[in-house]
Amino acid sequence: MHDIKAIREDAAGFDAGLARRGILPLSAELLAIDEEWRASVGKLQELQARRNAMGKRIGEAKRAKEDTTALEAEGSGIRGEMEALEADVPRMELLLRDALAKIPNLLDEVVPEGRDEAANKVEKIWGTKPDFAFTPKQHFELGEALGLMDFAAAAKIAGSRFTVLRGALARLERALGQFMLDVHTAEHGYSETIVPLLVNEAAVFGTNQLPKFAEDLFITTDGRYLIPTAEVSLTNLVAGDILPAARLPMRVTALTPCFRSEAGSAGRDVRGMLRQHQFTKVELVSIVAPEESEAEHERMTRCAETILERLELPYRRMLLCAGDTGFGAVKTYDLEVWVPGQGTYREISSCSNTRAFQARRMNARFRPGEGKPEFVHTLNGSGVAVGRALIAVLENYQNEDGSIAVPAVLRAYMGGLEMIAAG
């Protein structure tokens, strides 16, 4: 959510920021609503003062046994005007709030120009791609051949874009999630958290899934939403709060199922586990003071990179361009893992700094010393997507006979198992 005061102070800068996202100028429209709303608020305050003064005059006249008919008629007129404004002011305030809620965050100046992912900037490449003496298979070919990945059974139960994992692959996915949590909590200072998977409308609004991405969400018959990411639950832990400065930075993590309708992905990644309605992810969320958020963004991204490096999975860090940066972010790093079956890099983590954008929607603040409360900055990132990590392990650790070597860091979580093979 944008600060209307900031738009008043620099309308041209606001419009220039929107232009980087390909959005036409909006400041004149917003400021017109704002001006009308403020004028109505001022008029209402004026009428309230007049009403109070009139009430005092009527009281004095009655005590002096004077005729108050004219004064009471004037007071009645004031009340009538106030009633109209008391209905209009909240309506206009909501109109302004709704307009602001549909506008994406302004981008950091370091974000490269560009319309789509083709303009994203490679900032780092890590690891050596495996050199197979055979043509590597994709994860779904490997999983189905092992008899441990079943798309047909999932479709029978739930339809397309679901997967049933069995045996060692089910345990491997669980091992990946546990490994990630252990690293982030023991080494990176995140606090493990179990959060609701169903949230109210205010929560999804607070983390800017609503109103922009309503079609991507699953909603229940009683008006609650299945979380598309644990970012929603974790970030909203501070909604409406004024935190003491001593509590910052606040770092929390959760391993949860996530649910997305994938409304805009028809025909994309229809084979396998890359784009599912239900998937598992470890989420990282940081709540920090404004001056800490840039450094926290680098730190969070590095925490996610550590997971991929421990798993010895080749990856690259991408700085997203203007056209590819998400609605709420000022700056985003994507980590893309190498998937040899497809012969390309695929996103496995997205780490974003939203600055005060989400905090303003949630009214999440902190008190710096003895000063007035200020909005916190919020950051979120995948630490990492467990299902996609499973895909990457299967494809990077595959053998010619279709067996899968278990990464060394996961063997303790797999009961010492070193190889997953058919039979």
Tab-separated table of C-alpha atoms in Angstrom:
chain	number	residue	atom	x	y	z
A	1	MET	CA	0.000	0.000	0.000
A	2	HIS	CA	1.294	3.419	-0.919
A	3	ASP	CA	1.432	6.442	1.367
A	4	ILE	CA	-0.843	9.145	-0.049
A	5	LYS	CA	1.239	11.778	1.767
A	6	ALA	CA	4.305	10.692	-0.208
A	7	ILE	CA	2.314	10.946	-3.436
A	8	ARG	CA	1.213	14.483	-2.525
A	9	GLU	CA	4.833	15.456	-1.907
A	10	ASP	CA	6.233	13.943	-5.125
A	11	ALA	CA	3.501	13.146	-7.623
A	12	ALA	CA	5.919	13.273	-10.561
A	13	GLY	CA	8.282	10.833	-8.878
A	14	PHE	CA	5.401	8.478	-8.115
A	15	ASP	CA	4.249	8.488	-11.742
A	16	ALA	CA	7.820	7.969	-12.943
A	17	GLY	CA	8.078	4.939	-10.657
A	18	LEU	CA	4.869	3.494	-12.077
A	19	ALA	CA	6.133	4.070	-15.603
A	20	ARG	CA	8.993	1.639	-14.899
A	21	ARG	CA	6.322	-1.024	-14.430
A	22	GLY	CA	4.523	0.028	-17.602
A	23	ILE	CA	1.678	1.752	-15.743
A	24	LEU	CA	0.214	5.053	-16.907
A	25	PRO	CA	0.291	8.056	-14.501
A	26	LEU	CA	-2.166	7.724	-11.618
A	27	SER	CA	-1.220	10.533	-9.254
A	28	ALA	CA	-3.771	13.054	-10.601
A	29	GLU	CA	-6.621	10.561	-10.133
A	30	LEU	CA	-5.492	9.616	-6.634
A	31	LEU	CA	-4.907	13.191	-5.534
A	32	ALA	CA	-8.339	14.245	-6.787
A	33	ILE	CA	-9.956	11.609	-4.556
A	34	ASP	CA	-7.648	12.585	-1.705
A	35	GLU	CA	-8.444	16.288	-2.073
A	36	GLU	CA	-12.185	15.656	-2.068
A	37	TRP	CA	-11.898	13.381	0.958
A	38	ARG	CA	-9.799	15.882	2.911
A	39	ALA	CA	-12.186	18.701	2.014
A	40	SER	CA	-15.094	16.627	3.321
A	41	VAL	CA	-13.202	15.809	6.519
A	42	GLY	CA	-12.459	19.510	7.019
A	43	LYS	CA	-16.077	20.460	6.385
A	44	LEU	CA	-17.269	17.816	8.853
A	45	GLN	CA	-14.893	19.097	11.516
A	46	GLU	CA	-16.141	22.635	10.882
A	47	LEU	CA	-19.763	21.504	11.238
A	48	GLN	CA	-18.937	19.631	14.442
A	49	ALA	CA	-17.486	22.831	15.896
A	50	ARG	CA	-20.550	24.805	14.784
A	51	ARG	CA	-22.863	22.180	16.289
A	52	ASN	CA	-21.044	22.337	19.613
A	53	ALA	CA	-21.178	26.127	19.619
A	54	MET	CA	-24.859	26.054	18.687
A	55	GLY	CA	-25.606	23.638	21.502
A	56	LYS	CA	-23.933	26.044	23.923
A	57	ARG	CA	-25.935	29.017	22.570
A	58	ILE	CA	-29.220	27.108	22.816
A	59	GLY	CA	-28.432	26.145	26.402
A	60	GLU	CA	-27.667	29.735	27.338
A	61	ALA	CA	-30.859	30.974	25.618
A	62	LYS	CA	-33.018	28.445	27.445
A	63	ARG	CA	-31.544	29.431	30.770
A	64	ALA	CA	-32.373	33.050	29.930
A	65	LYS	CA	-35.913	31.908	28.981
A	66	GLU	CA	-35.437	33.214	25.427
A	67	ASP	CA	-37.130	31.820	22.298
A	68	THR	CA	-34.802	29.131	20.813
A	69	THR	CA	-36.900	28.196	17.782
A	70	ALA	CA	-34.589	29.814	15.238
A	71	LEU	CA	-31.459	28.467	16.914
A	72	GLU	CA	-32.858	24.930	17.032
A	73	ALA	CA	-33.813	25.140	13.351
A	74	GLU	CA	-30.270	26.190	12.485
A	75	GLY	CA	-28.911	23.352	14.660
A	76	SER	CA	-31.165	20.895	12.871
A	77	GLY	CA	-29.762	22.071	9.534
A	78	ILE	CA	-26.220	21.550	10.790
A	79	ARG	CA	-27.068	18.004	11.910
A	80	GLY	CA	-28.526	17.257	8.484
A	81	GLU	CA	-25.335	18.381	6.745
A	82	MET	CA	-23.253	16.346	9.182
A	83	GLU	CA	-25.238	13.163	8.580
A	84	ALA	CA	-24.610	13.416	4.846
A	85	LEU	CA	-20.884	13.965	5.360
A	86	GLU	CA	-20.621	11.222	8.002
A	87	ALA	CA	-21.796	8.779	5.356
A	88	ASP	CA	-19.674	10.319	2.571
A	89	VAL	CA	-16.316	10.569	4.377
A	90	PRO	CA	-15.940	6.798	5.036
A	91	ARG	CA	-17.087	6.042	1.479
A	92	MET	CA	-14.428	8.308	0.007
A	93	GLU	CA	-11.766	7.005	2.386
A	94	LEU	CA	-12.569	3.461	1.237
A	95	LEU	CA	-12.498	4.580	-2.397
A	96	LEU	CA	-8.990	5.987	-1.915
A	97	ARG	CA	-7.836	2.892	-0.014
A	98	ASP	CA	-9.178	0.582	-2.740
A	99	ALA	CA	-7.458	2.611	-5.445
A	100	LEU	CA	-4.124	2.531	-3.595
A	101	ALA	CA	-4.458	-1.203	-2.884
A	102	LYS	CA	-4.457	-2.023	-6.613
A	103	ILE	CA	-1.189	-0.229	-7.368
A	104	PRO	CA	2.093	-2.206	-7.214
A	105	ASN	CA	5.080	-1.161	-5.178
A	106	LEU	CA	7.652	1.195	-6.666
A	107	LEU	CA	10.922	-0.413	-7.672
A	108	ASP	CA	14.382	0.066	-6.229
A	109	GLU	CA	16.636	2.074	-8.506
A	110	VAL	CA	18.996	-0.899	-8.980
A	111	VAL	CA	16.261	-3.031	-10.585
A	112	PRO	CA	17.139	-3.362	-14.288
A	113	GLU	CA	14.745	-2.160	-16.968
A	114	GLY	CA	12.939	-4.790	-19.003
A	115	ARG	CA	9.515	-6.165	-19.826
A	116	ASP	CA	9.939	-9.847	-18.931
A	117	GLU	CA	12.302	-12.498	-17.606
A	118	ALA	CA	14.566	-12.149	-20.641
A	119	ALA	CA	15.871	-8.924	-19.093
A	120	ASN	CA	16.656	-10.423	-15.679
A	121	LYS	CA	20.278	-10.020	-14.644
A	122	VAL	CA	22.519	-12.959	-13.739
A	123	GLU	CA	24.330	-11.926	-10.563
A	124	LYS	CA	25.986	-15.185	-9.595
A	125	ILE	CA	26.460	-18.741	-10.858
A	126	TRP	CA	27.407	-21.479	-8.392
A	127	GLY	CA	28.327	-25.135	-8.806
A	128	THR	CA	29.269	-27.459	-11.646
A	129	LYS	CA	26.546	-28.970	-13.798
A	130	PRO	CA	26.698	-32.774	-13.774
A	131	ASP	CA	28.322	-34.305	-16.847
A	132	PHE	CA	26.315	-37.399	-17.658
A	133	ALA	CA	27.523	-40.132	-19.994
A	134	PHE	CA	23.868	-40.676	-20.924
A	135	THR	CA	20.857	-38.541	-21.764
A	136	PRO	CA	19.429	-37.392	-18.425
A	137	LYS	CA	15.754	-37.996	-17.769
A	138	GLN	CA	13.201	-35.618	-16.316
A	139	HIS	CA	12.017	-36.096	-12.747
A	140	PHE	CA	8.621	-37.540	-13.658
A	141	GLU	CA	10.228	-40.169	-15.903
A	142	LEU	CA	12.557	-41.144	-13.071
A	143	GLY	CA	9.866	-41.138	-10.396
A	144	GLU	CA	7.370	-43.150	-12.399
A	145	ALA	CA	10.011	-45.700	-13.416
A	146	LEU	CA	10.868	-46.159	-9.736
A	147	GLY	CA	7.174	-46.756	-9.029
A	148	LEU	CA	7.305	-44.017	-6.369
A	149	MET	CA	5.684	-41.050	-8.178
A	150	ASP	CA	2.055	-41.547	-9.215
A	151	PHE	CA	0.191	-38.880	-11.156
A	152	ALA	CA	-2.675	-41.152	-12.187
A	153	ALA	CA	-3.596	-41.944	-8.582
A	154	ALA	CA	-3.480	-38.258	-7.708
A	155	ALA	CA	-5.713	-37.374	-10.671
A	156	LYS	CA	-8.227	-40.014	-9.596
A	157	ILE	CA	-8.441	-38.424	-6.158
A	158	ALA	CA	-8.103	-34.705	-6.925
A	159	GLY	CA	-7.697	-34.026	-10.648
A	160	SER	CA	-4.730	-32.637	-12.537
A	161	ARG	CA	-1.686	-30.876	-11.011
A	162	PHE	CA	-1.430	-33.152	-7.979
A	163	THR	CA	1.087	-35.893	-7.187
A	164	VAL	CA	1.218	-38.971	-4.976
A	165	LEU	CA	4.700	-39.801	-3.656
A	166	ARG	CA	5.425	-43.191	-2.126
A	167	GLY	CA	8.122	-44.915	-0.170
A	168	ALA	CA	11.614	-43.494	-0.463
A	169	LEU	CA	10.499	-40.465	-2.504
A	170	ALA	CA	7.930	-39.535	0.106
A	171	ARG	CA	10.626	-39.844	2.740
A	172	LEU	CA	13.049	-37.844	0.581
A	173	GLU	CA	10.601	-34.948	0.375
A	174	ARG	CA	10.136	-35.077	4.151
A	175	ALA	CA	13.916	-35.219	4.612
A	176	LEU	CA	14.405	-32.136	2.455
A	177	GLY	CA	11.915	-30.108	4.491
A	178	GLN	CA	13.410	-31.208	7.815
A	179	PHE	CA	16.941	-30.504	6.608
A	180	MET	CA	15.982	-26.978	5.515
A	181	LEU	CA	14.258	-26.207	8.806
A	182	ASP	CA	17.216	-27.493	10.805
A	183	VAL	CA	19.671	-25.287	8.899
A	184	HIS	CA	17.518	-22.161	9.071
A	185	THR	CA	16.754	-22.513	12.765
A	186	ALA	CA	20.083	-23.788	14.086
A	187	GLU	CA	22.398	-21.750	11.852
A	188	HIS	CA	20.455	-18.797	10.438
A	189	GLY	CA	18.532	-17.623	13.478
A	190	TYR	CA	14.981	-18.210	12.232
A	191	SER	CA	12.339	-19.305	14.717
A	192	GLU	CA	10.383	-22.391	13.645
A	193	THR	CA	6.661	-21.653	13.591
A	194	ILE	CA	3.516	-23.679	12.959
A	195	VAL	CA	0.873	-21.460	11.408
A	196	PRO	CA	-2.734	-21.713	10.189
A	197	LEU	CA	-3.167	-22.970	6.637
A	198	LEU	CA	-6.556	-21.222	6.491
A	199	VAL	CA	-6.568	-17.446	6.903
A	200	ASN	CA	-9.074	-14.615	6.766
A	201	GLU	CA	-9.472	-11.977	4.077
A	202	ALA	CA	-7.541	-9.360	6.048
A	203	ALA	CA	-4.465	-11.615	6.101
A	204	VAL	CA	-4.335	-12.157	2.330
A	205	PHE	CA	-4.973	-8.443	1.807
A	206	GLY	CA	-2.120	-7.619	4.178
A	207	THR	CA	0.425	-9.544	2.113
A	208	ASN	CA	-1.033	-8.158	-1.143
A	209	GLN	CA	-2.556	-11.335	-2.572
A	210	LEU	CA	-5.864	-9.443	-2.555
A	211	PRO	CA	-7.301	-7.859	-4.557
A	212	LYS	CA	-4.768	-8.350	-7.370
A	213	PHE	CA	-4.410	-12.150	-7.260
A	214	ALA	CA	-7.845	-13.313	-6.132
A	215	GLU	CA	-8.136	-15.814	-8.974
A	216	ASP	CA	-4.981	-17.612	-7.824
A	217	LEU	CA	-6.431	-18.338	-4.369
A	218	PHE	CA	-8.620	-21.158	-3.099
A	219	ILE	CA	-11.464	-19.857	-0.926
A	220	THR	CA	-13.654	-21.927	1.389
A	221	THR	CA	-17.425	-21.704	1.738
A	222	ASP	CA	-17.048	-19.745	4.990
A	223	GLY	CA	-14.835	-17.073	3.416
A	224	ARG	CA	-11.399	-18.260	4.513
A	225	TYR	CA	-8.464	-18.752	2.164
A	226	LEU	CA	-5.993	-21.612	1.807
A	227	ILE	CA	-2.545	-20.054	2.044
A	228	PRO	CA	-0.638	-19.773	-1.255
A	229	THR	CA	2.541	-19.452	0.836
A	230	ALA	CA	3.341	-19.364	4.550
A	231	GLU	CA	4.410	-15.754	3.953
A	232	VAL	CA	0.744	-14.854	4.518
A	233	SER	CA	0.513	-16.375	7.988
A	234	LEU	CA	4.041	-15.516	9.107
A	235	THR	CA	3.993	-11.862	8.055
A	236	ASN	CA	0.554	-11.273	9.534
A	237	LEU	CA	1.817	-12.344	12.960
A	238	VAL	CA	2.659	-8.649	13.462
A	239	ALA	CA	-0.489	-7.197	11.842
A	240	GLY	CA	-1.873	-4.327	13.910
A	241	ASP	CA	1.051	-4.462	16.360
A	242	ILE	CA	3.448	-1.792	17.603
A	243	LEU	CA	6.632	-3.745	18.320
A	244	PRO	CA	9.360	-2.577	20.674
A	245	ALA	CA	12.556	-1.874	18.745
A	246	ALA	CA	14.307	-4.558	20.792
A	247	ARG	CA	12.231	-7.249	19.077
A	248	LEU	CA	13.703	-6.413	15.685
A	249	PRO	CA	14.926	-8.040	13.593
A	250	MET	CA	12.261	-10.736	13.905
A	251	ARG	CA	12.953	-13.843	11.792
A	252	VAL	CA	10.446	-16.685	11.467
A	253	THR	CA	10.184	-19.778	9.298
A	254	ALA	CA	7.593	-22.454	8.595
A	255	LEU	CA	7.335	-25.657	6.582
A	256	THR	CA	3.809	-25.843	5.171
A	257	PRO	CA	1.714	-27.105	2.321
A	258	CYS	CA	0.844	-24.271	-0.070
A	259	PHE	CA	-2.185	-24.059	-2.344
A	260	ARG	CA	-2.486	-22.218	-5.655
A	261	SER	CA	-5.074	-22.406	-8.390
A	262	GLU	CA	-2.427	-21.670	-11.066
A	263	ALA	CA	-5.156	-19.743	-12.893
A	264	GLY	CA	-2.773	-18.165	-15.381
A	265	SER	CA	-0.673	-21.228	-16.165
A	266	ALA	CA	-2.884	-23.207	-18.545
A	267	GLY	CA	-0.661	-25.349	-20.738
A	268	ARG	CA	2.522	-24.574	-18.783
A	269	ASP	CA	4.525	-27.380	-17.150
A	270	VAL	CA	1.655	-29.823	-17.408
A	271	ARG	CA	3.962	-32.806	-16.911
A	272	GLY	CA	5.411	-33.567	-13.521
A	273	MET	CA	5.661	-31.605	-10.286
A	274	LEU	CA	6.869	-28.189	-11.415
A	275	ARG	CA	3.513	-26.405	-11.237
A	276	GLN	CA	1.110	-27.950	-8.738
A	277	HIS	CA	-2.077	-26.914	-6.957
A	278	GLN	CA	-0.551	-28.232	-3.712
A	279	PHE	CA	3.136	-28.178	-2.856
A	280	THR	CA	5.411	-27.947	0.172
A	281	LYS	CA	7.700	-25.032	0.896
A	282	VAL	CA	9.919	-23.694	3.651
A	283	GLU	CA	9.220	-19.964	3.953
A	284	LEU	CA	11.471	-17.331	5.493
A	285	VAL	CA	10.022	-14.032	6.768
A	286	SER	CA	11.898	-11.128	8.336
A	287	ILE	CA	10.407	-8.115	10.111
A	288	VAL	CA	13.018	-5.378	10.427
A	289	ALA	CA	13.617	-1.672	10.974
A	290	PRO	CA	13.770	0.320	7.700
A	291	GLU	CA	17.509	0.897	7.829
A	292	GLU	CA	18.108	-2.868	8.073
A	293	SER	CA	16.008	-4.108	5.184
A	294	GLU	CA	18.558	-3.913	2.370
A	295	ALA	CA	21.153	-5.881	4.337
A	296	GLU	CA	18.443	-8.314	5.474
A	297	HIS	CA	17.502	-8.960	1.853
A	298	GLU	CA	21.066	-10.006	1.067
A	299	ARG	CA	21.212	-12.101	4.232
A	300	MET	CA	17.932	-13.903	3.495
A	301	THR	CA	18.979	-14.702	-0.060
A	302	ARG	CA	22.256	-16.067	1.220
A	303	CYS	CA	20.377	-18.314	3.677
A	304	ALA	CA	18.440	-19.835	0.773
A	305	GLU	CA	21.619	-20.226	-1.287
A	306	THR	CA	23.199	-22.167	1.579
A	307	ILE	CA	20.530	-24.861	1.255
A	308	LEU	CA	21.303	-25.404	-2.424
A	309	GLU	CA	25.033	-25.445	-1.782
A	310	ARG	CA	24.714	-28.018	1.009
A	311	LEU	CA	22.692	-30.160	-1.405
A	312	GLU	CA	25.386	-29.560	-4.049
A	313	LEU	CA	22.822	-28.376	-6.572
A	314	PRO	CA	24.098	-25.968	-9.255
A	315	TYR	CA	22.179	-22.691	-9.250
A	316	ARG	CA	22.273	-19.081	-10.300
A	317	ARG	CA	21.104	-15.889	-8.595
A	318	MET	CA	18.991	-13.556	-10.747
A	319	LEU	CA	18.082	-9.923	-10.067
A	320	LEU	CA	14.611	-9.568	-11.534
A	321	CYS	CA	13.925	-6.777	-13.996
A	322	ALA	CA	11.129	-4.209	-13.723
A	323	GLY	CA	8.634	-6.239	-15.741
A	324	ASP	CA	9.267	-9.468	-13.824
A	325	THR	CA	9.332	-8.120	-10.252
A	326	GLY	CA	6.276	-9.077	-8.222
A	327	PHE	CA	3.448	-6.747	-7.232
A	328	GLY	CA	4.558	-6.069	-3.641
A	329	ALA	CA	8.336	-6.108	-4.073
A	330	VAL	CA	10.768	-3.254	-4.549
A	331	LYS	CA	13.503	-5.743	-5.415
A	332	THR	CA	13.608	-9.514	-5.867
A	333	TYR	CA	16.307	-12.125	-6.223
A	334	ASP	CA	15.319	-15.435	-7.770
A	335	LEU	CA	17.459	-18.513	-7.238
A	336	GLU	CA	17.250	-20.854	-10.191
A	337	VAL	CA	18.408	-24.441	-9.842
A	338	TRP	CA	19.831	-26.470	-12.700
A	339	VAL	CA	17.508	-29.254	-13.908
A	340	PRO	CA	19.454	-31.407	-16.379
A	341	GLY	CA	16.394	-33.311	-17.619
A	342	GLN	CA	15.124	-30.051	-19.105
A	343	GLY	CA	18.589	-28.664	-19.735
A	344	THR	CA	17.755	-25.345	-18.090
A	345	TYR	CA	17.579	-23.429	-14.826
A	346	ARG	CA	14.227	-23.282	-13.000
A	347	GLU	CA	13.172	-21.015	-10.141
A	348	ILE	CA	13.397	-22.651	-6.724
A	349	SER	CA	13.428	-19.607	-4.459
A	350	SER	CA	12.256	-16.011	-4.674
A	351	CYS	CA	13.456	-13.538	-2.026
A	352	SER	CA	11.810	-10.113	-1.940
A	353	ASN	CA	12.051	-6.879	0.004
A	354	THR	CA	8.662	-5.134	0.195
A	355	ARG	CA	9.872	-2.335	2.509
A	356	ALA	CA	6.806	-0.733	4.181
A	357	PHE	CA	4.346	-1.777	1.453
A	358	GLN	CA	2.863	-4.739	3.330
A	359	ALA	CA	3.304	-3.148	6.755
A	360	ARG	CA	1.127	-0.212	5.723
A	361	ARG	CA	-1.604	-2.624	4.578
A	362	MET	CA	-1.364	-4.526	7.887
A	363	ASN	CA	-0.693	-1.470	10.067
A	364	ALA	CA	2.411	-3.201	11.448
A	365	ARG	CA	4.708	-0.768	13.242
A	366	PHE	CA	7.553	-0.508	15.729
A	367	ARG	CA	8.558	2.182	18.203
A	368	PRO	CA	12.147	3.409	17.733
A	369	GLY	CA	13.257	4.441	21.216
A	370	GLU	CA	11.049	7.257	22.490
A	371	GLY	CA	9.930	8.305	19.015
A	372	LYS	CA	6.610	7.894	17.257
A	373	PRO	CA	5.709	4.483	15.822
A	374	GLU	CA	7.019	3.789	12.316
A	375	PHE	CA	6.100	1.116	9.816
A	376	VAL	CA	8.357	-1.939	9.853
A	377	HIS	CA	9.862	-3.349	6.676
A	378	THR	CA	8.904	-6.907	5.710
A	379	LEU	CA	10.823	-9.418	3.627
A	380	ASN	CA	9.924	-12.909	2.458
A	381	GLY	CA	11.675	-15.701	0.649
A	382	SER	CA	11.540	-19.411	-0.114
A	383	GLY	CA	14.094	-21.292	1.842
A	384	VAL	CA	13.423	-23.271	-0.464
A	385	ALA	CA	10.504	-24.851	-2.362
A	386	VAL	CA	10.658	-28.483	-1.211
A	387	GLY	CA	8.964	-30.037	-4.238
A	388	ARG	CA	11.293	-28.272	-6.632
A	389	ALA	CA	14.275	-29.291	-4.513
A	390	LEU	CA	13.058	-32.877	-4.869
A	391	ILE	CA	12.907	-32.424	-8.645
A	392	ALA	CA	16.440	-31.009	-8.677
A	393	VAL	CA	17.814	-33.848	-6.537
A	394	LEU	CA	16.205	-36.499	-8.739
A	395	GLU	CA	17.571	-35.002	-11.940
A	396	ASN	CA	21.040	-34.041	-10.710
A	397	TYR	CA	21.682	-37.231	-8.733
A	398	GLN	CA	20.292	-39.713	-11.278
A	399	ASN	CA	22.231	-42.706	-12.544
A	400	GLU	CA	21.995	-44.380	-15.939
A	401	ASP	CA	20.009	-47.299	-14.474
A	402	GLY	CA	17.371	-44.881	-13.124
A	403	SER	CA	18.486	-45.049	-9.507
A	404	ILE	CA	18.970	-41.873	-7.474
A	405	ALA	CA	21.929	-41.197	-5.180
A	406	VAL	CA	20.884	-39.582	-1.905
A	407	PRO	CA	22.776	-36.317	-1.217
A	408	ALA	CA	25.214	-36.746	1.672
A	409	VAL	CA	23.504	-34.115	3.875
A	410	LEU	CA	20.190	-35.984	3.647
A	411	ARG	CA	21.334	-39.498	4.492
A	412	ALA	CA	20.905	-39.087	8.234
A	413	TYR	CA	17.289	-38.029	7.565
A	414	MET	CA	16.840	-41.087	5.330
A	415	GLY	CA	17.918	-43.675	7.913
A	416	GLY	CA	21.346	-43.979	6.271
A	417	LEU	CA	19.932	-44.759	2.819
A	418	GLU	CA	22.451	-43.887	0.100
A	419	MET	CA	20.627	-44.977	-3.050
A	420	ILE	CA	16.984	-45.050	-4.143
A	421	ALA	CA	16.382	-47.832	-6.660
A	422	ALA	CA	13.447	-49.703	-8.166
A	423	GLY	CA	12.177	-52.768	-6.418
